Amino acid sequence: MSMEKFNLLEECKDAANIFISGHIRPDGDCVGSCLAMYQYLRKALPEAKVRVALEEPAEVFRCIRGFDEIDNTYTVDGDVDVFIALDCEKSRLGAAEEIFANARKRINVDHHVSNERGCGDVNYVVPGFSSTAELVYGLFDKQYMDEEIAKAVYIGMAHDTGIFRYSNTSPETLRIAAELIEYGFDFPELIDETFYEKTYAQNQLLGRALLESIVFMNGKCIVSAIDKKTLDFYNATSKDLEGIVNQLRITKGVECAIFMYMTGNLEYKVSLRSCKYVDVSKVAAFFGGGGHVRAAGCTLNGTFYDVVNNISKQIELQMKEHAEESKETDCL
Ligand code: 5GP
Ligand code: MN
């Protein structure tokens, strides 16, 4: 399904109240996209009241202009004329879902294959794209761009591509990144401080996850989990676990990495990554989650072993299918 770009300023021109939000547990792309959109609309539509609401993002994103204006109480005063949902479908808006439902016009910009149709009145969802930030940038009238907006877009793109190295990085992604760094912000510092730098506790958690990981299916899968006790010991939240699944994924020989952490009694948040052929968005969707072909997530109930068994069954199905297909093409 192809989806056309729309005229953002035209869609918002009569709006007195604009509300921007993204998914729960916001990541770099979500925060970058929302703050880029926030800064842009405030500048391009000075008459409108623009608000941005998100669950509390990681502190590393404080370097983006507008960070302090993010409302995590989701307060609405008056009607919302335009709601812009970024980097997700409506079911992942958390506390903003109700505001979305009551808004006069809903705009949805996203790149998740699990949200292919879009959930708004105006939709711009392109699953192949590197990031929502890249899509958002494409909607901007360049006359309103400045260094701070460029920085927000760049952070979104850089984070969702693992610093321009995952397969979702297109030639256009790199061309846009080149355009953005021309605004002059210190991109090496930005990358270090928002992506690579870890606190001592974050490194400890990464270390533990790697040390306690288990390979199975002849080394094609790897799994690791962090339990509640460990999270409490380090006083850690989901924000402290970013990057662990990506490190698991690059274990030599691994096709699929599973990382999970306890979110409640017998409840795990699961992150999935694949390298070449397993479509993890399908695996996640099977369990009510979603995401991208190479990066997806879901929440499952049960013990660690229940979760691993259930997830690996779905992965195995795809691996078998892949093996069959490879055999067929070998015979040709
Ligand atoms: P992560 O593993 O980093 O939490 O998420 C990987 C990708 O899958 C991200 O693009 C994220 O937005 C998406 N994702 C993670 N968990 C869920 C979920 O429960 N539902 C849906 N629809 N997408 C998810
Ligand atoms: Mn994204």
Coordinates of C-alpha atoms and ligand atoms in Angstrom, one line a residue:
M1 CA 0.0 0.0 0.0
S2 CA 1.5 3.3 -1.0
M3 CA 0.9 6.4 1.0
E4 CA 1.3 9.9 -0.3
K5 CA 3.0 12.7 1.5
F6 CA 0.5 15.4 2.6
N7 CA 0.7 19.1 3.1
L8 CA 1.4 19.5 6.8
L9 CA 0.8 23.3 7.1
E10 CA -2.3 23.1 5.0
E11 CA -3.7 20.3 7.3
C12 CA -3.0 22.4 10.4
K13 CA -3.7 25.9 9.0
D14 CA -7.1 26.4 10.8
A15 CA -6.1 24.7 14.0
A16 CA -5.9 26.7 17.2
N17 CA -4.9 23.7 19.3
I18 CA -2.4 21.1 18.1
F19 CA -1.4 18.2 20.2
I20 CA 1.7 16.0 19.4
S21 CA 2.5 12.6 20.9
G22 CA 4.2 9.3 20.3
H23 CA 4.5 5.9 21.8
I24 CA 4.9 4.7 25.3
R25 CA 8.5 4.2 26.5
P26 CA 9.6 6.7 23.9
D27 CA 12.9 6.0 22.1
G28 CA 15.2 8.3 20.1
D29 CA 13.1 8.3 17.0
C30 CA 9.9 9.0 18.9
V31 CA 11.4 11.8 21.0
G32 CA 13.3 13.3 18.0
S33 CA 10.2 13.2 15.7
C34 CA 7.9 14.7 18.3
L35 CA 10.3 17.5 19.3
A36 CA 11.2 18.2 15.6
M37 CA 7.5 18.5 14.9
Y38 CA 6.9 20.6 18.0
Q39 CA 9.6 23.1 17.2
Y40 CA 8.6 23.3 13.5
L41 CA 4.9 23.9 14.1
R42 CA 5.6 26.5 16.7
K43 CA 7.8 28.4 14.3
A44 CA 5.6 27.9 11.2
L45 CA 2.3 28.5 12.9
P46 CA 3.0 31.0 15.6
E47 CA -0.7 31.7 16.2
A48 CA -1.5 28.1 17.1
K49 CA -1.1 26.6 20.6
V50 CA 1.1 23.6 20.1
R51 CA 1.7 21.0 22.8
V52 CA 3.8 17.9 23.0
A53 CA 3.2 15.0 25.5
L54 CA 5.2 11.9 26.1
E55 CA 6.0 9.5 28.9
E56 CA 9.1 10.8 30.5
P57 CA 11.9 10.3 28.0
A58 CA 15.5 9.3 28.9
E59 CA 17.6 12.3 30.2
V60 CA 20.1 12.0 27.3
F61 CA 17.5 13.7 25.1
R62 CA 17.6 16.8 27.2
C63 CA 20.0 18.2 24.5
I64 CA 17.0 18.6 22.1
R65 CA 15.3 21.9 22.2
G66 CA 11.8 21.7 23.6
F67 CA 12.7 18.8 26.0
D68 CA 11.6 20.8 29.0
E69 CA 8.2 21.5 27.4
I70 CA 7.3 17.9 27.1
D71 CA 4.2 17.3 29.2
N72 CA 4.1 13.9 30.9
T73 CA 0.8 14.6 32.7
Y74 CA -1.2 14.7 29.4
T75 CA -3.2 17.7 30.4
V76 CA -5.7 19.0 27.8
D77 CA -7.2 22.4 28.2
G78 CA -9.8 22.9 25.6
D79 CA -10.5 20.9 22.4
V80 CA -7.7 19.5 20.3
D81 CA -8.2 20.5 16.6
V82 CA -5.3 18.5 15.3
F83 CA -3.7 15.5 17.0
I84 CA -0.4 14.4 15.4
A85 CA 0.5 10.8 16.4
L86 CA 4.1 10.0 15.6
D87 CA 6.0 6.7 15.4
C88 CA 3.1 4.5 16.5
E89 CA -0.5 3.4 16.1
K90 CA -3.1 4.7 18.4
S91 CA -3.0 1.7 20.8
R92 CA 0.6 2.6 21.8
L93 CA -0.2 6.2 22.6
G94 CA -0.7 5.4 26.3
A95 CA -2.4 8.2 28.2
A96 CA -2.8 10.2 24.9
E97 CA -5.0 7.6 23.3
E98 CA -8.2 9.2 24.7
I99 CA -7.1 12.7 23.6
F100 CA -6.4 11.2 20.2
A101 CA -9.9 9.7 20.1
N102 CA -11.6 13.0 20.9
A103 CA -9.5 15.2 18.5
R104 CA -11.2 16.9 15.6
K105 CA -8.6 15.8 13.1
R106 CA -6.0 13.0 13.6
I107 CA -2.8 12.8 11.7
N108 CA -0.6 9.7 11.9
V109 CA 3.0 9.6 10.7
D110 CA 4.8 6.3 11.2
H111 CA 7.1 3.7 9.7
H112 CA 6.0 0.5 11.5
V113 CA 4.9 -2.3 9.2
S114 CA 2.5 -3.3 11.9
N115 CA 0.6 0.0 11.4
E116 CA 0.5 -0.2 7.6
R117 CA -2.9 1.3 7.2
G118 CA -2.4 4.2 9.7
C119 CA -4.9 5.1 12.4
G120 CA -5.6 8.7 11.5
D121 CA -7.8 10.7 9.2
V122 CA -4.7 11.7 7.4
N123 CA -2.0 9.0 7.3
Y124 CA 1.6 8.9 6.1
V125 CA 2.9 5.5 7.0
V126 CA 5.9 4.1 5.0
P127 CA 7.2 0.9 6.5
G128 CA 10.5 0.8 4.5
F129 CA 11.6 4.2 5.9
S130 CA 14.5 4.4 8.3
S131 CA 12.6 6.3 10.9
T132 CA 9.6 8.5 11.6
A133 CA 12.0 11.4 11.9
E134 CA 12.9 10.9 8.2
L135 CA 9.3 11.0 7.2
V136 CA 8.6 14.0 9.4
Y137 CA 11.5 15.9 7.8
G138 CA 10.0 15.2 4.4
L139 CA 6.9 17.1 5.4
F140 CA 8.8 20.2 6.5
D141 CA 8.9 23.4 4.4
K142 CA 12.7 24.1 4.4
Q143 CA 12.2 27.8 5.0
Y144 CA 11.4 27.1 8.7
M145 CA 14.3 24.7 9.3
D146 CA 17.1 25.6 11.7
E147 CA 20.0 24.0 13.5
E148 CA 17.9 22.8 16.5
I149 CA 15.1 21.3 14.4
A150 CA 17.8 19.6 12.3
K151 CA 19.4 18.1 15.4
A152 CA 16.0 16.6 16.5
V153 CA 15.5 15.0 13.2
Y154 CA 19.1 13.7 13.1
I155 CA 18.7 12.1 16.5
G156 CA 15.6 10.3 15.4
M157 CA 17.2 9.0 12.2
A158 CA 20.5 8.1 13.9
H159 CA 18.8 6.1 16.7
D160 CA 16.5 4.1 14.6
T161 CA 19.2 3.1 12.2
G162 CA 21.7 2.2 14.9
I163 CA 23.8 5.1 13.7
F164 CA 23.2 4.6 10.0
R165 CA 24.2 0.9 10.0
Y166 CA 21.0 -1.2 10.0
S167 CA 19.4 -2.3 6.7
N168 CA 16.7 0.4 7.0
T169 CA 19.4 3.0 6.1
S170 CA 18.7 4.0 2.5
P171 CA 20.8 6.2 0.2
E172 CA 18.2 8.9 0.8
T173 CA 18.6 8.5 4.6
L174 CA 22.3 9.3 4.2
R175 CA 21.6 12.2 1.8
I176 CA 19.2 13.7 4.4
A177 CA 21.7 13.1 7.2
A178 CA 24.3 15.0 5.1
E179 CA 21.8 17.9 4.6
L180 CA 21.2 17.9 8.4
I181 CA 24.8 18.0 9.5
E182 CA 25.3 21.1 7.3
Y183 CA 23.3 23.0 9.9
G184 CA 26.4 22.8 12.0
F185 CA 25.5 20.9 15.2
D186 CA 28.2 18.7 16.8
F187 CA 27.0 15.4 15.5
P188 CA 29.9 13.2 16.9
E189 CA 29.2 14.5 20.4
L190 CA 25.4 14.0 19.9
I191 CA 25.9 10.4 18.9
D192 CA 28.3 9.7 21.8
E193 CA 26.1 11.3 24.4
T194 CA 22.7 10.0 23.3
F195 CA 23.6 6.6 21.8
Y196 CA 26.9 5.1 23.0
E197 CA 27.4 6.6 26.4
K198 CA 26.2 4.3 29.2
T199 CA 26.0 4.9 32.9
Y200 CA 27.8 2.5 35.2
A201 CA 24.5 0.7 36.0
Q202 CA 23.6 0.4 32.4
N203 CA 26.9 -1.2 31.6
Q204 CA 26.5 -3.6 34.5
L205 CA 23.1 -4.6 33.2
L206 CA 24.5 -5.1 29.7
G207 CA 27.3 -7.2 31.2
R208 CA 24.9 -9.4 33.2
A209 CA 22.6 -9.9 30.2
L210 CA 25.5 -11.0 28.0
L211 CA 27.0 -13.2 30.7
E212 CA 23.7 -15.0 31.4
S213 CA 22.6 -15.3 27.7
I214 CA 21.8 -18.7 26.3
V215 CA 22.2 -19.8 22.6
F216 CA 19.9 -22.4 21.2
M217 CA 18.7 -23.7 17.8
N218 CA 22.2 -24.6 16.9
G219 CA 23.4 -21.1 17.8
K220 CA 20.9 -19.4 15.5
C221 CA 19.0 -17.9 18.5
I222 CA 20.1 -16.1 21.6
V223 CA 18.1 -15.2 24.6
S224 CA 18.7 -13.3 27.8
A225 CA 16.5 -11.9 30.5
I226 CA 16.7 -9.4 33.4
D227 CA 14.5 -10.1 36.3
K228 CA 12.7 -7.8 38.7
K229 CA 15.2 -8.3 41.5
T230 CA 18.1 -7.2 39.3
L231 CA 16.2 -4.2 38.0
D232 CA 15.5 -3.2 41.5
F233 CA 19.1 -3.8 42.6
Y234 CA 20.3 -1.3 40.0
N235 CA 17.3 1.0 40.5
A236 CA 16.8 0.6 36.7
T237 CA 13.9 1.1 34.3
S238 CA 13.4 0.2 30.7
K239 CA 15.4 3.2 29.6
D240 CA 18.5 1.5 31.1
L241 CA 18.1 -1.5 28.9
E242 CA 18.4 0.1 25.5
G243 CA 21.0 -1.5 23.3
I244 CA 21.2 -4.9 25.0
V245 CA 19.2 -6.7 22.4
N246 CA 21.3 -5.2 19.6
Q247 CA 24.5 -6.4 21.3
L248 CA 23.0 -9.9 21.5
R249 CA 22.0 -9.8 17.9
I250 CA 25.6 -9.3 16.6
T251 CA 26.8 -12.6 18.2
K252 CA 28.4 -14.5 15.4
G253 CA 26.1 -17.1 13.9
V254 CA 23.0 -15.7 15.4
E255 CA 19.9 -14.9 13.3
C256 CA 17.5 -14.0 16.0
A257 CA 18.0 -12.3 19.4
I258 CA 15.4 -12.2 22.2
F259 CA 15.8 -9.9 25.2
M260 CA 13.2 -9.7 27.9
Y261 CA 12.8 -8.0 31.2
M262 CA 10.1 -8.4 33.9
T263 CA 7.4 -5.8 33.9
G264 CA 5.2 -7.6 36.5
N265 CA 4.5 -10.9 38.1
L266 CA 4.8 -13.4 35.3
E267 CA 4.9 -10.7 32.7
Y268 CA 7.8 -9.9 30.3
K269 CA 8.4 -7.1 27.8
V270 CA 10.1 -8.8 24.9
S271 CA 12.5 -7.2 22.4
L272 CA 13.2 -9.1 19.2
R273 CA 15.9 -8.5 16.6
S274 CA 16.9 -10.5 13.4
C275 CA 19.7 -10.3 11.0
K276 CA 18.8 -11.6 7.6
Y277 CA 15.5 -13.6 7.1
V278 CA 13.3 -13.9 10.2
D279 CA 10.5 -11.4 10.1
V280 CA 10.3 -10.5 13.8
S281 CA 7.4 -8.1 13.3
K282 CA 5.3 -11.2 12.4
V283 CA 6.5 -13.0 15.5
A284 CA 5.7 -10.0 17.7
A285 CA 2.3 -9.5 16.0
F286 CA 1.4 -13.1 16.7
F287 CA 1.6 -12.2 20.4
G288 CA -0.3 -8.9 20.0
G289 CA 2.8 -6.7 19.6
G290 CA 4.4 -5.2 16.5
G291 CA 7.3 -3.3 15.0
H292 CA 9.6 -3.7 12.0
V293 CA 10.9 -6.7 10.0
R294 CA 14.3 -6.6 11.9
A295 CA 13.2 -5.1 15.2
A296 CA 10.0 -5.7 17.1
G297 CA 8.5 -6.1 20.5
C298 CA 5.6 -7.5 22.5
T299 CA 4.5 -8.3 26.0
L300 CA 4.0 -11.9 27.1
N301 CA 2.7 -13.6 30.3
G302 CA 4.3 -16.6 31.8
T303 CA 7.6 -17.8 33.3
F304 CA 10.9 -17.1 31.5
Y305 CA 10.6 -20.6 30.0
D306 CA 7.0 -20.2 28.8
V307 CA 8.0 -17.0 27.0
V308 CA 11.1 -18.5 25.4
N309 CA 9.1 -21.6 24.3
N310 CA 6.3 -19.6 22.8
I311 CA 8.5 -17.1 21.0
S312 CA 10.9 -19.7 19.7
K313 CA 8.1 -21.8 18.3
Q314 CA 7.2 -18.9 16.0
I315 CA 10.8 -18.2 15.1
E316 CA 11.4 -21.9 14.3
L317 CA 8.4 -21.9 12.0
Q318 CA 10.0 -19.1 10.0
M319 CA 13.4 -20.8 10.1
K320 CA 11.9 -24.0 8.7
E321 CA 10.2 -22.1 5.9
H322 CA 13.4 -20.4 5.1
A323 CA 15.3 -23.7 5.0
E324 CA 12.7 -25.1 2.7
E325 CA 12.9 -22.1 0.4
S326 CA 16.7 -22.2 0.3
K327 CA 16.5 -25.9 -0.6
E328 CA 14.2 -25.1 -3.4
T329 CA 16.3 -22.4 -4.8
D330 CA 19.4 -24.6 -4.4
C331 CA 17.7 -27.2 -6.7
L332 CA 17.0 -24.7 -9.4
Ligands
5GP1 P1 12.2 -2.4 21.2 O1 12.5 -3.8 21.2 O2 13.3 -1.5 21.0 O3 11.3 -2.0 22.4 O4 11.2 -2.1 20.0 C1 11.5 -2.5 18.7 C2 10.5 -1.9 17.7 O5 9.3 -2.6 17.9 C3 10.3 -0.4 17.9 O6 10.0 0.2 16.7 C4 9.0 -0.4 18.8 O7 8.3 0.8 18.5 C5 8.3 -1.7 18.3 N1 7.6 -2.3 19.5 C6 8.1 -2.7 20.7 N2 7.2 -3.2 21.5 C7 6.0 -3.2 20.8 C8 4.7 -3.5 21.1 O8 4.4 -4.0 22.2 N3 3.7 -3.3 20.2 C9 4.0 -2.7 19.0 N4 3.0 -2.5 18.1 N5 5.3 -2.3 18.6 C10 6.3 -2.6 19.5
MN2 MN 10.7 4.7 14.9

